[in-house]
Coordinates of C-alpha atoms and ligand atoms in Angstrom, one line a residue:
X26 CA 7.6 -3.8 -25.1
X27 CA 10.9 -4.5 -23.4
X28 CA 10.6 -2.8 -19.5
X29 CA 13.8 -3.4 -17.0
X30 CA 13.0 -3.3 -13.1
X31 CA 15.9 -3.5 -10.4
X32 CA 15.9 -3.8 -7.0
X33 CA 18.1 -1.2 -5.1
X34 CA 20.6 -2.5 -2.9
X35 CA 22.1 -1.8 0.4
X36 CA 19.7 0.4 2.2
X37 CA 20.3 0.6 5.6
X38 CA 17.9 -0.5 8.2
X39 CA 15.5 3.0 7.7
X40 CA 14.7 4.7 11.1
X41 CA 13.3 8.0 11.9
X42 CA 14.9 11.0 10.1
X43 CA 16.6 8.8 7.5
X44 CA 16.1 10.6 3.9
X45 CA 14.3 8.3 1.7
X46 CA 15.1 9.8 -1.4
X47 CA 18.7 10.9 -0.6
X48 CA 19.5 6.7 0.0
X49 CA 18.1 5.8 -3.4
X50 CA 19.3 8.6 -4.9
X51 CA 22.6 7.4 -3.9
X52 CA 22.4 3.7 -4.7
X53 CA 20.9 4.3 -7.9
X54 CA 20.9 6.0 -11.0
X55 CA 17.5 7.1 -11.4
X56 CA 16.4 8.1 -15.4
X57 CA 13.2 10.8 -16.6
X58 CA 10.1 8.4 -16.5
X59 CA 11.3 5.8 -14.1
X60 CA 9.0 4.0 -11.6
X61 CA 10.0 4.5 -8.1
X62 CA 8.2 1.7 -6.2
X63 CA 8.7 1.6 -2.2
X64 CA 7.6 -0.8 0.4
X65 CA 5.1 1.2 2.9
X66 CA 7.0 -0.4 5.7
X67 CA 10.2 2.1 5.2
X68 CA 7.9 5.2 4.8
X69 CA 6.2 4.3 8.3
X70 CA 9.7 4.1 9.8
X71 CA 10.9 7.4 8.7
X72 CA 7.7 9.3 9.7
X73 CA 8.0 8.0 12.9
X74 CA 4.8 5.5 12.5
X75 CA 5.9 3.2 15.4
X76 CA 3.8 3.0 18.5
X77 CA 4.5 1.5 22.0
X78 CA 1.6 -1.0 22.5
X79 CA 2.3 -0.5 26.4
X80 CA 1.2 2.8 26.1
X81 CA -2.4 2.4 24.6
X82 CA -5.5 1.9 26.5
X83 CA -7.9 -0.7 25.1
X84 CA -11.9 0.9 25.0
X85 CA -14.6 -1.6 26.1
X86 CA -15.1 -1.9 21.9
X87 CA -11.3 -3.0 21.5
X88 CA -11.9 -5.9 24.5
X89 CA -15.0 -7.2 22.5
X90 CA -13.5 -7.1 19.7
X91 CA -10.2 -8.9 21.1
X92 CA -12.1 -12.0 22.6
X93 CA -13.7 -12.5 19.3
X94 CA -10.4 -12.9 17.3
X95 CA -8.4 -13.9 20.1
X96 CA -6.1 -10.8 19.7
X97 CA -4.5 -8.5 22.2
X98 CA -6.7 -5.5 23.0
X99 CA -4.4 -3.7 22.7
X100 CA -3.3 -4.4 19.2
X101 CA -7.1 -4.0 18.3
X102 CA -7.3 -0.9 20.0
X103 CA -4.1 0.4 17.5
X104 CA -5.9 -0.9 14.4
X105 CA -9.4 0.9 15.7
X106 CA -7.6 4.1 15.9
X107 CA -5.9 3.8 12.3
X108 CA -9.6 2.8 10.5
X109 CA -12.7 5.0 9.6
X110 CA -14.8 1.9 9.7
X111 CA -14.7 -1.8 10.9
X112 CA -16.2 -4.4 7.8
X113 CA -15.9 -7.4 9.7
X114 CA -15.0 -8.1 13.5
X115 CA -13.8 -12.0 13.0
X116 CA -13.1 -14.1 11.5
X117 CA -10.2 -11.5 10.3
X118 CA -10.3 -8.0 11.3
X119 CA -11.1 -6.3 8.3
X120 CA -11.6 -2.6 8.0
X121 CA -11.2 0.7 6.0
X122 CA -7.2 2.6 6.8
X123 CA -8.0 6.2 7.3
X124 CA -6.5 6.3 4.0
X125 CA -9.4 4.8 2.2
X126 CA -7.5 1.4 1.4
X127 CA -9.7 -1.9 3.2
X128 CA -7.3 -4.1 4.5
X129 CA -6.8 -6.4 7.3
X130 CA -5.9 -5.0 10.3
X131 CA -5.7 -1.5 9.1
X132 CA -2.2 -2.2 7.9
X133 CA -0.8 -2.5 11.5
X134 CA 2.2 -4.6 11.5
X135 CA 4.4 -6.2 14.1
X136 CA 7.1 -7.8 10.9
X137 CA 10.4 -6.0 9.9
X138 CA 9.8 -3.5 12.8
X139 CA 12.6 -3.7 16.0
X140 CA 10.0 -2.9 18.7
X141 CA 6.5 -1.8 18.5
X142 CA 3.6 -1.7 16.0
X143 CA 4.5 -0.4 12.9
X144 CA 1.2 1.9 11.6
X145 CA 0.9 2.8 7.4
X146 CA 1.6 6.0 6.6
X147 CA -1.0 8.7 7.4
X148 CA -1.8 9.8 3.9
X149 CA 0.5 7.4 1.5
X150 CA -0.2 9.7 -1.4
X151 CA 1.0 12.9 0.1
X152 CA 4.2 10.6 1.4
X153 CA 4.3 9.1 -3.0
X154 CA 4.4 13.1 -3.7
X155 CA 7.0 14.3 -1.2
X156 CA 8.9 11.2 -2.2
X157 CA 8.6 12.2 -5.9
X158 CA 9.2 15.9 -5.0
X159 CA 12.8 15.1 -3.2
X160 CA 14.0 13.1 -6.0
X161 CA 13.5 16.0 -8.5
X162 CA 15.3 18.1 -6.1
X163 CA 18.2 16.1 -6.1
X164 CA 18.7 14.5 -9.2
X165 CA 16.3 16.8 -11.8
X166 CA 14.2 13.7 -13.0
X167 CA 10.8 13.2 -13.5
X168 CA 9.6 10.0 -11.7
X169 CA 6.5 8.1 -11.1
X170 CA 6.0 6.7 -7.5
X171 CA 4.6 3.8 -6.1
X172 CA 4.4 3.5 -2.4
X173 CA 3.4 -0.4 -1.5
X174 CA 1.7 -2.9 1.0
X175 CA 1.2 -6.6 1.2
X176 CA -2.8 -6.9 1.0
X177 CA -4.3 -10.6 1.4
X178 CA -7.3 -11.1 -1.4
X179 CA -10.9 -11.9 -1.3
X180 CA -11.4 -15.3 -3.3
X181 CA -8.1 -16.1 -3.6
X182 CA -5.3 -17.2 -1.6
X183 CA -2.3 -15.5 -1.0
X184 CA -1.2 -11.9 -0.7
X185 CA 0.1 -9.5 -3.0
X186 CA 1.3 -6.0 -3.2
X187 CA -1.0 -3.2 -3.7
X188 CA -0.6 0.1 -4.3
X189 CA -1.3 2.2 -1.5
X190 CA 0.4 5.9 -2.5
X191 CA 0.6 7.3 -5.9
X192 CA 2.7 9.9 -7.3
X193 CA 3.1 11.0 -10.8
X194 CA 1.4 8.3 -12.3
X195 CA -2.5 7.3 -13.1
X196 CA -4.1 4.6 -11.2
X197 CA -5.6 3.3 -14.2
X198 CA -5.4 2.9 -17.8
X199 CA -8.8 3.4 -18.8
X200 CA -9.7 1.2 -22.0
X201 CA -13.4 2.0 -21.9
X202 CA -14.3 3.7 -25.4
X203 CA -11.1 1.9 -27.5
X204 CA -12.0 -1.0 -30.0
X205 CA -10.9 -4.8 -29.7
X206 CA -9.0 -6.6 -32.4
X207 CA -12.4 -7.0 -34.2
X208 CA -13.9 -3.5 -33.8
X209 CA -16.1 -4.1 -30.6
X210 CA -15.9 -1.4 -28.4
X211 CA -14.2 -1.7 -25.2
X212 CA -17.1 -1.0 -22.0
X213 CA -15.6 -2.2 -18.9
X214 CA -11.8 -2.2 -19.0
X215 CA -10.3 -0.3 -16.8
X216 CA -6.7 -1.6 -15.7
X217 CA -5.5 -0.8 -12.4
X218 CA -2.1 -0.7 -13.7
X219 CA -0.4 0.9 -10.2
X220 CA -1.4 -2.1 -8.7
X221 CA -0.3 -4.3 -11.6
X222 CA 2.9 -2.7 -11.1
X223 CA 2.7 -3.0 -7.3
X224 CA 2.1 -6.8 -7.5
X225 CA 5.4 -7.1 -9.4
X226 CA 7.5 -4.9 -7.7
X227 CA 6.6 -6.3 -4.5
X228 CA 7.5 -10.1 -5.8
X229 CA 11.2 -8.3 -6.2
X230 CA 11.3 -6.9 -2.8
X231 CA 9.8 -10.3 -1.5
X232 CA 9.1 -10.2 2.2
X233 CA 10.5 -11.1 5.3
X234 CA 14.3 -10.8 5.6
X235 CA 15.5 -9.7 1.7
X236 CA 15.9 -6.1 2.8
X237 CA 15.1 -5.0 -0.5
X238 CA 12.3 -2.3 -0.3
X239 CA 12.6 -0.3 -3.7
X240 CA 12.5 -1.3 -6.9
X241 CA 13.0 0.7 -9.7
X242 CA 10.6 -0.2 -12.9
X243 CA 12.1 1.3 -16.1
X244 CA 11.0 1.6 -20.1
X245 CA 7.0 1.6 -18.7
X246 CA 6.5 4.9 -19.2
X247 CA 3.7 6.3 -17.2
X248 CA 4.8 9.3 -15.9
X249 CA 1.7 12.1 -15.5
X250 CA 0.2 14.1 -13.1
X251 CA -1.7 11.6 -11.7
X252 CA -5.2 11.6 -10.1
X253 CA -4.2 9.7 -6.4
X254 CA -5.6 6.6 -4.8
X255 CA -9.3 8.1 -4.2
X256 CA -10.1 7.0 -8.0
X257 CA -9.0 3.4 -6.3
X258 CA -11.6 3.0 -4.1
X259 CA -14.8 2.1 -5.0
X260 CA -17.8 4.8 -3.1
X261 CA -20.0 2.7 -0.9
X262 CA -22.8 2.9 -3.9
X263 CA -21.2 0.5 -5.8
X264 CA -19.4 -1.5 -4.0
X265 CA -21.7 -4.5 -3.8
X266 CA -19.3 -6.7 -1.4
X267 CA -19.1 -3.9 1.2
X268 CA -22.0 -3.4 1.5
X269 CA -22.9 -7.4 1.3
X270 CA -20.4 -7.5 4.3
X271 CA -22.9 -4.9 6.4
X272 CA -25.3 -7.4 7.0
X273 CA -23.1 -10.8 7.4
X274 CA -22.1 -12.3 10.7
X275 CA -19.5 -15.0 10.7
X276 CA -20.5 -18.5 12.3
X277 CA -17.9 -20.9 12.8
Ligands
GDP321 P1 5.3 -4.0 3.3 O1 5.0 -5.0 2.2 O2 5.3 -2.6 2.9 O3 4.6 -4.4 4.6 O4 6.9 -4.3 3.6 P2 7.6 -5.6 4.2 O5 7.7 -5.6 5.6 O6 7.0 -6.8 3.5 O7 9.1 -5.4 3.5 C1 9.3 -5.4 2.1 C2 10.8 -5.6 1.9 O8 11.5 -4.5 2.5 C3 11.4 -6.8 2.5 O9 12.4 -7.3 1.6 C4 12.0 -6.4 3.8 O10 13.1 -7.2 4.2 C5 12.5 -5.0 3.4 N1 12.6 -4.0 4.5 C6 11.7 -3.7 5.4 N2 12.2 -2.7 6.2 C7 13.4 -2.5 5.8 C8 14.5 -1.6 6.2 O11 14.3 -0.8 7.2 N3 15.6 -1.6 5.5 C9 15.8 -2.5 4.5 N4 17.0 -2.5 3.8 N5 14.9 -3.3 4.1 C10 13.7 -3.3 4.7
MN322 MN1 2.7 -4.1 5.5
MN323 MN1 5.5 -7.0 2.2

């Protein structure tokens, strides 16, 4: 397997109304069956995802909260109103994004932003598939999208980039049912391959200052219709560290 991946290069500063697809479709030449991999951060900008912390009003919850990780209220209160439920208070923030994904701080990001809190997109996959769909429009090719976020990791140190938007691609290649090289069947295997992919890319956008927030993945050819981010997320039945979480309190 031979696979090429590029970053694309000079895209401006991405505010509101910039077209996505129109800048990458005019700093590179996109092929049938490419991967189109995109930092969140730019998708937030040009829906508008930027909020004036001035203008929110902290609840009693967001104040409780605040004391306990030592955070603005208001911050708190802009991560309360992006998550469907909080998985732990302190030491980190942790909760669900309205978009199923858990994550610290609901995504909610003061980096790479000129003013204001930066929010994740509201529904990353329907952003992956207009994304996908304005591409076609202008250039005719099928391609896979991958819209990204820097996660931290339980156990390990370190963040990486997930996958957090999916277009025309499956979330996972499901080796459940195939044979090993000595005949034993396969029963657990089940590669998240957009978030292989997402971990990669998002080692070639880097973070901080590169300015590089798409990266095009080619000769990995994945291209489908795609089943979305919900087959990502674990339901609450078997997700054994959830639900572990429910009933821990941190004490320093
Ligand atoms: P996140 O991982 O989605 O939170 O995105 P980051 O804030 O880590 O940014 C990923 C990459 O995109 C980094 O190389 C940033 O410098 C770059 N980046 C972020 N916003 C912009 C932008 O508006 N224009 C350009 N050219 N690069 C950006
Ligand atoms: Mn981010
Ligand atoms: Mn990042």
């Amino acid at each position: 397997m031979r696979i090429n991946a590029f970053t694309v290069e000079d895209i401006p500063l991405i505010t509101k109304d910039h077209n996505i697809a129109k800048i990458i479709c005019s700093l590179a030449q996109l092929d049938e069956n490419d991967i189109v991999v995109v930092a969140s951060t730019i998708v937030s900008k040009v829906e508008g995802r930027i909020i004036d912390p001035e203008q929110i009003t902290p609840t009693l919850e967001a104040i409780r909260i605040s004391k306990q990780t030592d955070n603005d209220p208001k911050f708190v209160q802009a991560v309360l109103d992006e998550c469907t439920e909080v998985l732990l208070e302190s030491p980190i923030f942790l909760v669900r994004h309205t978009s199923g994904n858990i994550c610290i701080n609901a995504g909610v990001d003061e980096s790479n932003v000129e003013n204001g809190l930066l929010l994740l997109p509201t529904d990353p996959d329907e952003s992956a598939k207009k994304l996908k769909d304005d591409i076609f429009m202008l250039t005719k090719k099928h391609v896979s999208v991958i819209i990204t976020d820097t996660n931290g990791r339980a156990f390990r140190e370190g963040q990486t980039g997930i996958a957090l938007g999916v277009a025309g691609i499956n979330t996972h290649h499901d080796w459940r049912g195939s044979s090993d090289l000595f005949g034993t069947i396969l029963e657990v295997a089940n590669e998240a391959v957009v978030d292989e992919i997402a971990g990669f890319a998002n080692c070639m956008m880097g973070e901080g200052n590169w300015g590089t927030p798409v990266v095009v993945i080619r000769g990995f050819e994945l291209l489908s219709d795609g089943d979305g981010m919900n087959a990502m997320y674990r339901p609450p039945e078997t997700d054994i560290i959830s639900n572990a979480l429910q009933n821990y309190k941190w004490r320093p």
